[in-house]
């Protein structure tokens, strides 16, 4: 479709072409009647793309690997004649056409299970094939029992991916790794590979000061990521917001997408430009704004860390408050979601973390006498901060149903313009002017996309309608709240 053309938002763009959906299994090869058929099955598998009615792929920054499902409608009886038993691989490839650009997605999956079998007609069968990645299945089937000495968390994650998950070198090059600060020495006690990677994610610190321990390991349809939430936000901070009036081809990958509710109603036009159509929200649901009980009990507002030195038999405590740490960490916007000093209404002992340290024993006279002075270790010292930041990301949660696009993935930042349900105090006092044209000052702004469900439904053979179901979160406000008076007698303790 030419740039600047109009599109009716009543139907989503049909921009996905299913190129291949093939099933591979040694069982099929053994059943081949001759060498020629066997070679064809080994090379191309058995193509079932004509029977694929829908594709669903899910990615999330809180999920290590992508997952998916296929809705199949067929008369060949694949379940019984092939047969499908969970030992097969499925190769899926489709192309996404978006604003004069085509991106190709291809991925190998393992069949997890087959369910929801129905018979619309006597000779017809309809069912769902649930898919997982080979890396996920390999993780469930493997355990890591290994000691890592003086290794960075990033290098440890790379080693686990290569050695245990068997990630191909080509895919490793496509992985988005962020350098981590310092080294660790730990023993992995019979974890699955993905559990071990998540363990190193809790230990990893960003290179920049102040160090933040909010690393995540996840996969999108573009590849694996080992990166911090801080970097996801900072990368977006360097990009301008999209200009919906600019030529459509100038937008892809270079700007932050802007989403608005009912763009065609706001303009009063029966149809809108293509770029605006891709940025128009089909359905919006604010799943959660806050939960003060969960935030209190989980330690978001206030918590205490106990540093325990087993050898010296000493401990010291360090208090942490949301009001203080918000100023020192990276966020999507400027202002905290709870008023300043509101956290002083929560006892400092409500949520406690105990972590090992060797600060006292490293400074002992015995160590000084023998001359073997170890470097101080305060492992997990950022666990309180990590807990708080990840809880912040769950604070304001919005679900969006939007047209599919090739440049939006979990971990990306978008701008969401919330409509106001009332006339704002500084709005034009004109009854005929819709107040929905003015975004709300608190909830509107930059959001981090935490998950994307790619839903493709067949409209004709090989051509699919593409929708995205997005979960976007916001960890801060665009306007300040009125703070509470600080209690000068409530002093936080600090570890030595």
JSON list of C-alpha atoms in Angstrom, two decimals, residues 309 358-364 367-368 372-376:
[
{"chain": "A", "resi": 309, "resn": "UNK", "atom": "CA", "xyz": [28.86, -12.81, 58.12]},
{"chain": "A", "resi": 358, "resn": "UNK", "atom": "CA", "xyz": [32.41, -11.32, 54.51]},
{"chain": "A", "resi": 359, "resn": "UNK", "atom": "CA", "xyz": [32.95, -7.67, 55.40]},
{"chain": "A", "resi": 360, "resn": "UNK", "atom": "CA", "xyz": [33.68, -8.29, 59.08]},
{"chain": "A", "resi": 361, "resn": "UNK", "atom": "CA", "xyz": [35.86, -11.39, 58.61]},
{"chain": "A", "resi": 362, "resn": "UNK", "atom": "CA", "xyz": [37.83, -9.75, 55.78]},
{"chain": "A", "resi": 363, "resn": "UNK", "atom": "CA", "xyz": [38.77, -6.93, 58.19]},
{"chain": "A", "resi": 364, "resn": "UNK", "atom": "CA", "xyz": [39.71, -9.21, 61.08]},
{"chain": "A", "resi": 367, "resn": "UNK", "atom": "CA", "xyz": [43.31, -12.13, 58.12]},
{"chain": "A", "resi": 368, "resn": "UNK", "atom": "CA", "xyz": [45.64, -9.14, 58.40]},
{"chain": "A", "resi": 372, "resn": "UNK", "atom": "CA", "xyz": [45.58, -13.31, 52.84]},
{"chain": "A", "resi": 373, "resn": "UNK", "atom": "CA", "xyz": [43.12, -10.48, 52.44]},
{"chain": "A", "resi": 374, "resn": "UNK", "atom": "CA", "xyz": [40.12, -11.50, 50.31]},
{"chain": "A", "resi": 375, "resn": "UNK", "atom": "CA", "xyz": [38.13, -8.95, 48.39]},
{"chain": "A", "resi": 376, "resn": "UNK", "atom": "CA", "xyz": [34.93, -8.07, 50.23]}
]
